[in-house]
Coordinates of C-alpha atoms in Angstrom, one line a residue:
P1 CA 106.5 18.4 -114.2
P2 CA 105.1 21.0 -111.4
H3 CA 105.5 20.4 -107.6
R4 CA 102.3 19.9 -106.1
V5 CA 98.9 18.5 -108.0
A6 CA 95.5 17.9 -106.0
L7 CA 92.9 16.7 -107.3
A8 CA 90.7 19.0 -108.1
D9 CA 93.0 20.4 -110.1
L10 CA 92.2 16.8 -112.6
V11 CA 88.6 15.6 -111.7
G12 CA 87.0 19.3 -110.2
T13 CA 84.5 19.8 -108.1
P14 CA 81.5 17.8 -108.7
T15 CA 78.5 17.7 -106.6
S16 CA 76.2 14.3 -106.5
A17 CA 74.0 15.9 -108.8
D18 CA 77.1 16.5 -111.0
L19 CA 78.4 12.9 -111.3
A20 CA 75.1 11.5 -111.1
A21 CA 74.0 13.2 -114.8
R22 CA 77.9 12.5 -116.2
W23 CA 77.2 8.6 -114.9
A24 CA 73.9 8.4 -116.5
A25 CA 75.8 9.8 -119.9
R26 CA 78.5 7.3 -119.2
T27 CA 76.8 4.6 -119.9
A28 CA 76.0 5.2 -122.8
T29 CA 79.2 5.9 -124.6
P30 CA 81.7 3.5 -125.7
E31 CA 84.2 4.8 -123.3
A32 CA 82.0 2.9 -120.1
L33 CA 82.7 -0.4 -122.4
T34 CA 86.4 0.1 -123.0
S35 CA 87.7 1.7 -120.2
L36 CA 89.2 1.8 -117.3
A37 CA 90.5 5.3 -117.1
A38 CA 91.7 7.8 -114.2
P39 CA 93.8 11.3 -114.4
V40 CA 96.0 10.3 -111.0
A41 CA 98.8 12.5 -112.6
A42 CA 100.1 15.5 -114.6
T43 CA 103.5 16.8 -116.4
D44 CA 102.5 19.1 -118.7
R45 CA 99.1 18.0 -118.9
V46 CA 96.7 15.8 -117.3
V47 CA 98.3 12.2 -117.1
V48 CA 95.8 9.3 -117.6
L49 CA 96.6 6.2 -116.3
D50 CA 94.3 3.4 -117.2
L51 CA 93.8 -0.9 -116.1
L52 CA 92.5 -1.7 -119.0
A53 CA 94.9 -0.2 -121.1
D54 CA 98.0 -0.4 -119.5
G55 CA 97.8 -3.0 -117.2
P56 CA 95.9 -5.5 -115.7
H57 CA 97.6 -5.2 -113.4
A58 CA 99.9 -2.3 -111.4
L59 CA 103.0 -1.9 -109.0
V60 CA 103.2 0.6 -106.9
A61 CA 106.5 1.4 -104.7
G62 CA 107.8 4.0 -102.4
T63 CA 109.7 5.2 -98.8
T64 CA 107.9 6.7 -96.5
G65 CA 107.0 10.0 -97.3
A66 CA 107.0 9.8 -100.7
G67 CA 103.4 10.1 -101.3
K68 CA 102.2 6.5 -101.7
S69 CA 99.3 6.3 -100.0
E70 CA 98.5 9.7 -101.1
L71 CA 97.9 8.0 -104.5
L72 CA 96.4 5.2 -104.1
Q73 CA 94.0 7.5 -102.1
A74 CA 93.8 10.2 -105.3
W75 CA 93.7 6.8 -108.0
L76 CA 90.8 5.3 -105.8
L77 CA 88.8 8.5 -105.9
A78 CA 89.5 9.2 -109.5
L79 CA 88.2 5.5 -110.3
A80 CA 84.9 6.0 -108.6
V81 CA 84.2 9.8 -109.5
R82 CA 84.9 8.5 -113.7
H83 CA 82.9 4.7 -112.6
P84 CA 79.8 4.0 -110.7
P85 CA 79.6 1.4 -108.7
G86 CA 77.3 -0.8 -111.6
E87 CA 80.6 -0.9 -113.3
L88 CA 83.6 -1.2 -111.1
A89 CA 83.8 -3.0 -107.4
M90 CA 87.0 -2.4 -105.1
V91 CA 88.7 -4.4 -102.4
L92 CA 90.8 -2.6 -100.5
V93 CA 93.8 -4.2 -98.4
D94 CA 95.5 -2.2 -95.5
Y95 CA 98.1 -3.3 -93.8
K96 CA 99.7 -0.2 -92.5
G97 CA 97.2 -0.6 -88.9
G98 CA 94.0 0.2 -91.1
A99 CA 94.4 3.9 -92.1
S100 CA 95.8 3.6 -95.4
F101 CA 93.0 4.0 -98.0
G102 CA 90.8 7.3 -95.9
H103 CA 87.9 8.2 -96.8
C104 CA 87.6 5.6 -99.6
A105 CA 86.8 3.0 -97.5
R106 CA 83.6 4.7 -96.9
L107 CA 83.0 4.4 -101.2
P108 CA 79.9 2.8 -102.4
H109 CA 82.3 0.3 -104.5
V110 CA 83.6 -0.8 -101.9
V111 CA 83.1 -4.5 -101.1
G112 CA 85.7 -5.6 -99.1
L113 CA 88.1 -4.5 -96.9
V114 CA 91.0 -6.0 -95.1
T115 CA 93.4 -4.9 -92.4
D116 CA 95.9 -6.0 -89.9
L117 CA 94.2 -5.8 -87.4
D118 CA 92.4 -8.7 -88.2
P119 CA 94.3 -10.8 -90.2
G120 CA 92.0 -13.1 -90.5
L121 CA 90.3 -11.8 -92.7
A122 CA 93.0 -12.2 -95.1
G123 CA 92.4 -16.0 -96.0
R124 CA 88.4 -14.9 -96.0
A125 CA 88.7 -12.9 -98.8
L126 CA 91.1 -14.9 -100.5
A127 CA 88.9 -17.5 -100.7
G128 CA 86.4 -15.6 -101.6
L129 CA 88.1 -14.2 -104.7
R130 CA 88.5 -17.5 -105.7
S131 CA 85.1 -17.9 -105.7
E132 CA 84.2 -15.3 -107.1
L133 CA 86.4 -15.9 -110.3
A134 CA 84.6 -19.6 -110.6
R135 CA 81.6 -17.7 -110.8
R136 CA 82.8 -15.4 -113.5
K137 CA 84.5 -18.4 -115.3
R138 CA 81.0 -20.3 -115.4
L139 CA 79.3 -17.1 -116.5
L140 CA 81.0 -16.9 -119.6
A141 CA 81.2 -20.4 -120.3
G142 CA 77.5 -19.6 -120.3
A143 CA 77.4 -17.3 -122.7
G144 CA 79.8 -19.0 -125.2
V145 CA 81.9 -16.3 -124.6
T146 CA 85.9 -16.0 -123.1
D147 CA 86.4 -12.1 -121.5
V148 CA 84.1 -10.7 -119.5
E149 CA 84.5 -7.0 -121.7
D150 CA 82.2 -9.2 -124.1
L151 CA 79.7 -9.4 -122.0
R152 CA 79.7 -5.5 -121.5
A153 CA 77.8 -4.3 -124.2
A154 CA 74.9 -6.4 -123.6
R155 CA 74.9 -4.8 -120.1
T156 CA 75.4 -8.8 -118.5
A157 CA 78.8 -8.2 -117.5
P158 CA 79.5 -7.9 -113.7
P159 CA 81.2 -5.2 -112.6
R160 CA 85.1 -4.9 -112.4
L161 CA 87.0 -5.9 -110.0
L162 CA 90.1 -3.6 -108.3
V163 CA 91.8 -5.3 -105.6
V164 CA 94.3 -3.1 -103.7
V165 CA 97.2 -3.8 -101.7
D166 CA 98.9 -1.4 -99.3
E167 CA 102.0 -2.8 -97.8
F168 CA 101.4 -6.3 -99.8
R169 CA 105.8 -6.9 -98.3
A170 CA 104.4 -7.0 -94.6
M171 CA 101.0 -8.9 -95.9
A172 CA 103.6 -11.8 -97.6
A173 CA 105.4 -11.5 -94.5
D174 CA 102.8 -12.7 -92.2
L175 CA 100.8 -14.7 -94.6
P176 CA 103.0 -16.4 -97.0
D177 CA 100.3 -17.6 -98.6
F178 CA 98.2 -14.8 -99.6
V179 CA 100.5 -12.7 -102.1
P180 CA 100.8 -15.8 -104.3
G181 CA 97.5 -16.7 -104.0
L182 CA 96.6 -13.3 -105.4
V183 CA 99.3 -13.7 -108.5
D184 CA 97.8 -16.8 -109.2
L185 CA 94.0 -14.3 -109.8
A186 CA 96.2 -12.0 -112.1
A187 CA 97.5 -14.2 -114.3
Q188 CA 94.2 -15.0 -115.5
G189 CA 92.7 -12.1 -113.6
R190 CA 92.2 -9.6 -117.2
S191 CA 89.8 -12.1 -118.6
L192 CA 87.9 -12.4 -115.8
G193 CA 87.5 -8.5 -115.5
L194 CA 89.9 -8.8 -111.9
H195 CA 92.6 -6.1 -112.1
L196 CA 95.4 -6.0 -108.8
V197 CA 97.2 -2.5 -107.5
L198 CA 100.3 -3.7 -105.4
A199 CA 101.6 -1.3 -102.8
T200 CA 104.9 -2.0 -101.0
Q201 CA 107.6 0.5 -99.0
R202 CA 110.3 -1.9 -100.5
P203 CA 110.2 -3.9 -103.2
A204 CA 113.4 -5.2 -103.4
G205 CA 113.2 -9.5 -103.2
A206 CA 109.2 -9.3 -102.5
V207 CA 108.2 -8.6 -106.7
T208 CA 109.1 -12.1 -108.3
A209 CA 109.4 -13.1 -111.2
Q210 CA 106.0 -14.1 -112.3
M211 CA 104.7 -10.8 -110.4
R212 CA 106.3 -8.6 -113.1
A213 CA 105.5 -10.7 -115.6
N214 CA 101.8 -9.6 -114.9
L215 CA 102.4 -6.2 -113.1
A216 CA 102.5 -4.3 -116.8
L217 CA 101.8 -0.6 -115.0
R218 CA 104.5 0.1 -112.5
V219 CA 104.5 3.3 -110.8
C220 CA 107.8 4.3 -108.5
L221 CA 108.1 6.9 -106.1
R222 CA 110.9 7.9 -104.5
V223 CA 113.0 5.4 -103.1
T224 CA 116.5 5.1 -101.4
D225 CA 118.0 2.7 -103.4
A226 CA 118.6 2.0 -107.0
A227 CA 118.3 -1.8 -106.9
D228 CA 114.2 -0.5 -105.9
S229 CA 114.0 1.9 -108.9
V230 CA 115.3 -0.7 -111.5
D231 CA 112.9 -3.3 -109.5
V232 CA 110.0 -1.6 -110.3
V233 CA 110.1 0.6 -113.6
E234 CA 113.7 -0.9 -114.9
V235 CA 115.5 1.9 -114.3
P236 CA 117.4 4.1 -111.4
D237 CA 115.4 7.2 -111.8
A238 CA 113.2 6.9 -108.9
A239 CA 115.7 6.5 -106.2
A240 CA 116.8 10.3 -108.1
L241 CA 113.3 12.2 -106.8
P242 CA 113.6 14.9 -105.1
P243 CA 112.9 13.7 -101.5
D244 CA 111.4 17.4 -100.8
V245 CA 108.8 16.8 -103.3
P246 CA 106.2 14.2 -102.2
G247 CA 104.2 12.8 -105.2
R248 CA 106.8 13.1 -107.4
A249 CA 107.0 9.4 -109.3
V250 CA 108.5 7.8 -112.0
V251 CA 105.5 5.4 -114.5
R252 CA 106.4 2.8 -116.4
R253 CA 104.0 1.7 -119.2
G254 CA 103.9 0.2 -123.2
G255 CA 107.8 -0.4 -122.2
R256 CA 108.2 4.0 -122.2
T257 CA 108.8 5.5 -118.8
T258 CA 107.5 8.8 -117.8
V259 CA 108.7 11.6 -114.4
V260 CA 104.9 12.8 -113.6
Q261 CA 103.1 14.2 -110.4
T262 CA 100.8 12.5 -108.8
A263 CA 97.7 14.6 -107.0
W264 CA 96.8 14.6 -103.9
A265 CA 93.4 13.6 -102.8
P266 CA 93.3 15.3 -99.6
L267 CA 93.9 18.7 -100.8
G268 CA 91.5 21.2 -102.5
R269 CA 92.6 23.1 -106.1
G270 CA 96.6 23.2 -105.6
A271 CA 98.6 26.1 -107.6
W272 CA 98.6 24.2 -111.0
T273 CA 96.6 24.8 -113.5
P274 CA 95.2 21.9 -115.7
P275 CA 95.4 22.7 -119.7
P276 CA 92.3 23.0 -121.0
G277 CA 91.3 20.7 -124.2
P278 CA 89.5 21.5 -127.4
D279 CA 85.9 22.2 -126.2
G280 CA 87.3 24.2 -123.1
T281 CA 87.5 21.0 -120.3
V282 CA 90.5 19.5 -118.5
T283 CA 91.4 16.7 -121.5
A284 CA 91.6 14.0 -118.6
R285 CA 87.6 14.7 -118.0
W286 CA 84.7 12.6 -119.8
V287 CA 82.5 14.3 -122.5
G288 CA 78.7 14.3 -123.0
R289 CA 75.4 15.5 -123.5
P290 CA 74.5 15.6 -119.3
A291 CA 70.9 13.2 -118.3
V292 CA 68.6 14.6 -115.9
P293 CA 69.2 12.4 -113.1
R294 CA 66.0 12.0 -110.3
P295 CA 65.5 14.4 -107.2
G296 CA 68.0 13.4 -105.0
P297 CA 69.5 14.9 -101.6
R298 CA 71.3 18.0 -100.7
E299 CA 73.6 19.0 -102.5
V300 CA 77.5 18.1 -100.6
R301 CA 79.8 21.0 -101.6
T302 CA 83.5 20.7 -101.2
P303 CA 84.8 23.8 -98.9
S304 CA 87.8 25.2 -100.0
S305 CA 89.6 23.8 -97.0
R306 CA 92.1 20.8 -97.0
D307 CA 89.1 18.1 -97.1
H308 CA 88.6 17.7 -100.7
A309 CA 88.9 13.8 -101.0
A310 CA 85.6 13.5 -97.8
A311 CA 84.1 16.0 -100.3
L312 CA 84.5 13.8 -103.0
T313 CA 83.6 10.6 -101.3
D314 CA 80.4 12.1 -100.5
A315 CA 79.3 13.2 -103.3
V316 CA 80.0 9.7 -105.2
L317 CA 78.1 8.2 -102.4
G318 CA 75.1 10.9 -102.7
A319 CA 75.3 10.1 -106.7
A320 CA 74.8 6.7 -106.3
D321 CA 71.6 7.0 -103.7
R322 CA 70.4 9.6 -106.6
L323 CA 70.4 7.3 -108.8
G324 CA 69.7 4.3 -107.3
L325 CA 72.9 2.2 -107.9
S326 CA 73.5 -0.1 -104.9
R327 CA 77.0 -1.7 -103.9
P328 CA 78.0 -4.8 -105.8
A329 CA 77.7 -8.3 -104.2
P330 CA 79.9 -8.6 -101.6
V331 CA 82.8 -11.2 -102.2
W332 CA 83.0 -13.0 -99.4
S333 CA 80.4 -13.1 -96.2
P334 CA 81.4 -11.4 -92.9
P335 CA 83.1 -13.4 -90.3
L336 CA 80.8 -14.8 -88.0
P337 CA 79.1 -13.3 -85.4
D338 CA 80.1 -13.9 -81.7
V339 CA 76.0 -14.5 -80.2
V340 CA 73.6 -15.8 -82.7
P341 CA 70.4 -15.2 -81.0
E342 CA 67.9 -18.1 -82.0
E343 CA 65.3 -15.7 -83.8
R344 CA 67.7 -15.0 -86.2
L345 CA 67.1 -18.9 -87.3
D346 CA 63.2 -18.5 -87.6
G347 CA 62.3 -19.9 -90.8
S348 CA 65.3 -21.8 -91.1
A349 CA 64.1 -25.4 -90.5
D350 CA 61.7 -25.1 -93.6
E351 CA 64.5 -25.5 -95.7
T352 CA 65.5 -28.7 -94.1
D353 CA 63.9 -32.4 -94.4
D354 CA 64.2 -33.8 -91.3
G355 CA 67.2 -32.2 -89.8
L356 CA 67.5 -29.7 -87.3
V357 CA 69.3 -26.1 -87.5
L358 CA 71.4 -25.1 -85.2
G359 CA 73.5 -22.3 -85.8
L360 CA 75.3 -20.4 -88.7
V361 CA 77.6 -22.3 -90.5
D362 CA 80.8 -19.7 -92.0
L363 CA 81.4 -19.4 -95.4
P364 CA 84.1 -17.6 -96.7
D365 CA 84.2 -17.9 -100.4
L366 CA 80.3 -17.0 -100.3
P367 CA 78.2 -14.1 -99.6
G368 CA 76.5 -14.6 -96.4
H369 CA 76.3 -17.4 -93.7
R370 CA 74.1 -20.8 -94.1
P371 CA 72.0 -22.1 -91.8
L372 CA 73.7 -25.2 -89.2
V373 CA 72.2 -28.2 -90.5
W374 CA 72.3 -31.0 -88.0
S375 CA 71.0 -34.1 -91.1
A376 CA 69.8 -36.5 -86.7
R377 CA 70.9 -39.9 -89.2
G378 CA 73.1 -40.8 -86.7
P379 CA 74.5 -39.6 -83.4
L380 CA 75.5 -35.8 -82.6
V381 CA 78.4 -35.4 -80.2
V382 CA 79.3 -32.4 -78.8
A383 CA 82.6 -31.6 -77.6
G384 CA 84.2 -29.0 -75.8
R385 CA 85.4 -27.5 -72.3
P386 CA 83.4 -25.5 -69.3
G387 CA 82.7 -22.4 -70.4
S388 CA 83.0 -23.6 -74.3
G389 CA 78.9 -23.2 -75.0
R390 CA 78.9 -27.0 -74.5
T391 CA 75.4 -27.2 -72.4
T392 CA 74.0 -24.5 -74.2
T393 CA 74.4 -26.1 -78.0
V394 CA 72.5 -29.1 -76.1
R395 CA 69.4 -27.3 -74.3
T396 CA 69.8 -25.6 -78.1
T397 CA 69.6 -28.6 -79.6
A398 CA 66.4 -29.5 -77.5
R399 CA 64.6 -26.7 -77.9
A400 CA 64.7 -27.5 -81.7
A401 CA 63.5 -30.4 -81.3
L402 CA 60.8 -29.8 -79.6
A403 CA 60.0 -27.2 -81.8
R404 CA 59.5 -29.5 -84.7
G405 CA 57.2 -31.0 -82.4
W406 CA 59.7 -34.2 -81.8
E407 CA 59.6 -35.9 -78.5
V408 CA 62.8 -34.8 -76.1
H409 CA 64.1 -36.8 -73.5
V410 CA 67.2 -35.0 -71.3
V411 CA 70.0 -36.7 -69.6
G412 CA 71.6 -33.7 -68.0
P413 CA 72.1 -31.4 -64.4
A414 CA 68.6 -29.6 -63.9
G415 CA 66.7 -30.8 -67.5
L416 CA 69.0 -28.5 -69.4
D417 CA 66.6 -25.5 -67.5
L418 CA 64.1 -26.3 -70.8
P419 CA 60.9 -24.6 -69.9
P420 CA 57.7 -27.0 -70.0
H421 CA 56.4 -28.2 -73.4
P422 CA 54.0 -31.0 -74.2
G423 CA 56.9 -32.7 -76.2
L424 CA 59.6 -32.6 -73.7
G425 CA 59.1 -36.3 -71.7
T426 CA 61.7 -37.8 -69.4
T427 CA 64.5 -35.5 -67.5
A428 CA 66.9 -37.3 -65.3
S429 CA 69.8 -36.9 -63.7
A430 CA 73.3 -38.4 -63.2
D431 CA 72.6 -39.0 -59.6
H432 CA 69.6 -41.1 -60.4
P433 CA 71.7 -43.8 -62.3
A434 CA 69.1 -46.0 -61.8
V435 CA 66.4 -43.9 -63.6
V436 CA 69.1 -42.8 -66.7
A437 CA 69.5 -46.7 -66.6
R438 CA 65.6 -47.4 -67.1
L439 CA 65.7 -44.2 -70.2
L440 CA 67.8 -46.0 -71.9
H441 CA 66.2 -49.5 -70.8
L442 CA 62.5 -47.8 -72.4
L443 CA 64.1 -45.9 -75.0
L444 CA 66.0 -48.9 -77.0
E445 CA 62.6 -51.2 -76.9
R446 CA 60.3 -48.4 -78.0
S447 CA 62.7 -47.7 -80.8
A448 CA 62.5 -51.7 -81.6
A449 CA 58.4 -51.8 -82.0
P450 CA 56.7 -52.6 -85.1
A451 CA 56.7 -49.9 -87.9
H452 CA 52.4 -49.1 -87.0
L453 CA 53.7 -48.3 -83.3
A454 CA 56.2 -46.6 -83.8
P455 CA 56.6 -43.2 -81.3
P456 CA 56.4 -40.3 -82.7
P457 CA 61.0 -38.4 -83.7
T458 CA 62.1 -38.9 -80.2
L459 CA 65.8 -37.5 -79.5
L460 CA 68.1 -38.1 -76.2
A461 CA 69.7 -35.7 -75.1
V462 CA 72.6 -36.5 -72.8
D463 CA 75.2 -33.4 -71.3
D464 CA 78.3 -34.4 -69.7
V465 CA 78.5 -37.9 -70.5
G466 CA 81.8 -38.0 -68.6
T467 CA 79.9 -38.4 -65.2
V468 CA 76.7 -39.8 -67.1
Q469 CA 78.7 -43.4 -67.9
R470 CA 81.0 -42.8 -64.7
A471 CA 77.3 -43.0 -63.3
L472 CA 76.2 -45.8 -65.2
E473 CA 79.3 -47.9 -64.5
R474 CA 78.6 -47.8 -60.7
L475 CA 75.2 -49.5 -61.4
P476 CA 75.5 -53.3 -59.8
R477 CA 77.1 -56.7 -61.9
G478 CA 77.8 -53.4 -64.5
A479 CA 74.3 -52.9 -65.5
G480 CA 74.6 -49.7 -67.0
A481 CA 78.7 -49.9 -68.0
E482 CA 77.5 -50.5 -71.6
L483 CA 74.2 -49.0 -72.1
L484 CA 74.5 -45.4 -73.1
E485 CA 76.7 -46.6 -75.6
R486 CA 74.7 -49.2 -77.0
V487 CA 72.3 -46.0 -77.3
L488 CA 75.2 -44.2 -79.5
R489 CA 75.3 -47.4 -81.7
D490 CA 72.1 -49.4 -82.5
G491 CA 69.6 -46.5 -81.6
P492 CA 69.9 -44.2 -85.0
R493 CA 68.9 -47.3 -86.9
R494 CA 65.7 -47.7 -84.8
G495 CA 65.1 -43.9 -85.6
L496 CA 66.2 -42.8 -82.0
R497 CA 67.7 -39.5 -82.6
V498 CA 70.7 -39.0 -80.0
V499 CA 73.3 -35.9 -79.0
V500 CA 76.2 -36.3 -76.3
A501 CA 78.1 -33.6 -75.0
G502 CA 80.9 -33.7 -72.3
A503 CA 84.6 -32.7 -72.2
P504 CA 87.4 -34.0 -74.9
G505 CA 88.4 -36.3 -73.2
D506 CA 85.3 -38.3 -71.9
L507 CA 84.4 -38.9 -75.3
T508 CA 86.4 -41.3 -77.2
R509 CA 84.5 -44.1 -77.3
Q510 CA 81.3 -42.1 -78.0
A511 CA 83.1 -40.0 -81.4
R512 CA 83.6 -43.5 -83.3
H513 CA 79.4 -43.9 -83.4
A514 CA 79.1 -40.2 -84.3
T515 CA 78.1 -38.4 -87.8
D516 CA 78.6 -35.2 -86.8
R517 CA 81.1 -33.7 -84.6
L518 CA 81.0 -30.2 -83.1
V519 CA 84.3 -28.9 -81.8
L520 CA 83.6 -26.1 -79.4
A521 CA 86.9 -24.8 -77.4
T522 CA 89.3 -27.2 -77.0
E523 CA 93.0 -27.9 -76.4
T524 CA 95.5 -28.5 -79.3
H525 CA 95.6 -32.5 -78.6
D526 CA 92.0 -32.6 -78.4
D527 CA 91.1 -30.9 -81.7
V528 CA 93.4 -33.3 -83.2
L529 CA 92.1 -36.4 -81.3
L530 CA 88.9 -35.1 -82.8
G531 CA 89.8 -35.0 -86.5
V532 CA 90.1 -30.7 -86.4
P533 CA 92.2 -29.8 -89.8
S534 CA 94.6 -27.9 -88.4
A535 CA 93.4 -25.4 -90.6
L536 CA 89.8 -24.9 -88.4
A537 CA 92.1 -25.1 -85.2
P538 CA 94.1 -21.9 -84.6
G539 CA 93.3 -19.1 -82.2
P540 CA 90.9 -18.9 -79.8
R541 CA 86.8 -19.6 -80.1
P542 CA 84.3 -17.9 -78.1
P543 CA 81.5 -19.5 -76.1
G544 CA 79.5 -21.2 -78.8
R545 CA 82.1 -20.8 -81.8
A546 CA 82.7 -24.8 -83.0
V547 CA 84.1 -26.8 -86.1
H548 CA 81.6 -29.2 -87.6
L549 CA 82.7 -32.3 -88.9
G550 CA 80.3 -33.7 -90.5
P551 CA 80.0 -36.1 -94.1
A552 CA 80.7 -32.8 -95.8
E553 CA 83.5 -30.4 -95.8
A554 CA 84.6 -29.0 -91.7
R555 CA 83.5 -25.6 -91.7
R556 CA 83.5 -23.1 -88.3
C557 CA 79.6 -22.4 -87.3
Q558 CA 78.5 -21.0 -84.0
V559 CA 75.8 -22.4 -82.5
A560 CA 72.1 -20.2 -81.6
L561 CA 72.0 -18.9 -78.1
P562 CA 67.7 -19.7 -76.6
R563 CA 66.0 -16.8 -76.3
T564 CA 63.9 -17.0 -73.0
G565 CA 60.7 -18.4 -73.0
S566 CA 58.1 -20.8 -75.0
V567 CA 60.0 -22.8 -77.3
V568 CA 58.6 -21.4 -80.6
G569 CA 56.1 -23.9 -82.4
G570 CA 54.9 -25.4 -78.8

């Protein structure tokens, strides 16, 4: 093989107009239905790797400096040049500091990027991939077929999904469940259009028998140990590759091995000249009559300097824009924002029956976020330490109730700073326990009235419940000791909606009556006490970040931050 091959030698230096024409022509060719090929290396001729014909999954290994990251970039760019976003979506997992994929992260095909700088994204990605495969199974069942490729001719197939992991050994050490989870997905991946490319510096011990059975395409750049080479390509040859020729590799597919020189994407044209095909074009390139695309943005041409990867990425982006191609749908939702303004929830209340929308729920296995809804059929308990967003959560709940036309009564410091509103009734402080007791008595009596005298929907919001409870217990003859618990126990069945908030230790008695709990920033033992699943408990939580424990599955959520000024709907 040659000592150096640039990706420009294999795919040329197309402009966005060139790519748009080729993509438009490609959609009419059988190749689009049967190939996931890309020219990524050379011997005395172009070497094309096809994840459909040679895979469906691939393993890439190589020691530091062998050219592994450069090969991955070249492979991704070559795929992106050949396959438009409607045919191929990419998920990139970078466990080498976040820079492994270079310009490839900007490709319109990329629907998810995970790095070791944010390891929490890995679990989200795996959940999203599982959900995506389940969605594809339902799609196949509905169409009465067993393979996503059967839908390709009818143009109803989802894009093939390529997951590339750079340094999966480091990820396996950090997140032991992630790689086995990926391999489980890979076992059923081909029929569902999922392909994996797993890359590592040291394969020994990291490639299990199950992985090896599913990773039919293997590429081994130089490794330092013959055992590593045998582990990947079943021959020791990769340990003998010259250290001064980065990109030299042994490829195993179909039971045979070949020594090749892999392409380097950042380079301009190299010294290697590809052999022409019968029509004078490089044999790895596609053929077909170019379609005339609609006018698009200014052309991006590749300069002769060493930035071919950037220029190719720009050309791919420009081609997608010319043809009006959008990115494939995300596979998982982005992490919850640390701040959710109340106005972001505008309109969400229309989707609920009689509940209140309080924020956003994290659903990592689905694209987008869903409204956090308290059904108000039973008490809501808000647990959190000072500074966790506890009072803000009660304020958000009260404002949501006012916006829906409910009557709201408040027990807490300074009336929760709620603005004047026709629906805002009594506000009382623990400094005046007799007033608090009188309010609670009246609400219980009124909620027991006959149906024709029933009051409008009413919310009682209690903040700092520990202080309120201790104040009530100081009333003469214990008149208020059990009053708050009676409200929690009896009020909801009489139509009174109740939200109470306080420190975790102050909510032990009240929590047993709650149908919903919002657990904000707490200590570990508090999470256990309040029933937070261990998988959702670790890590710091910003103000307003909570775990919602309700009738359905526990989920992370972010409570909305109230806007300043009057209540919408008031």
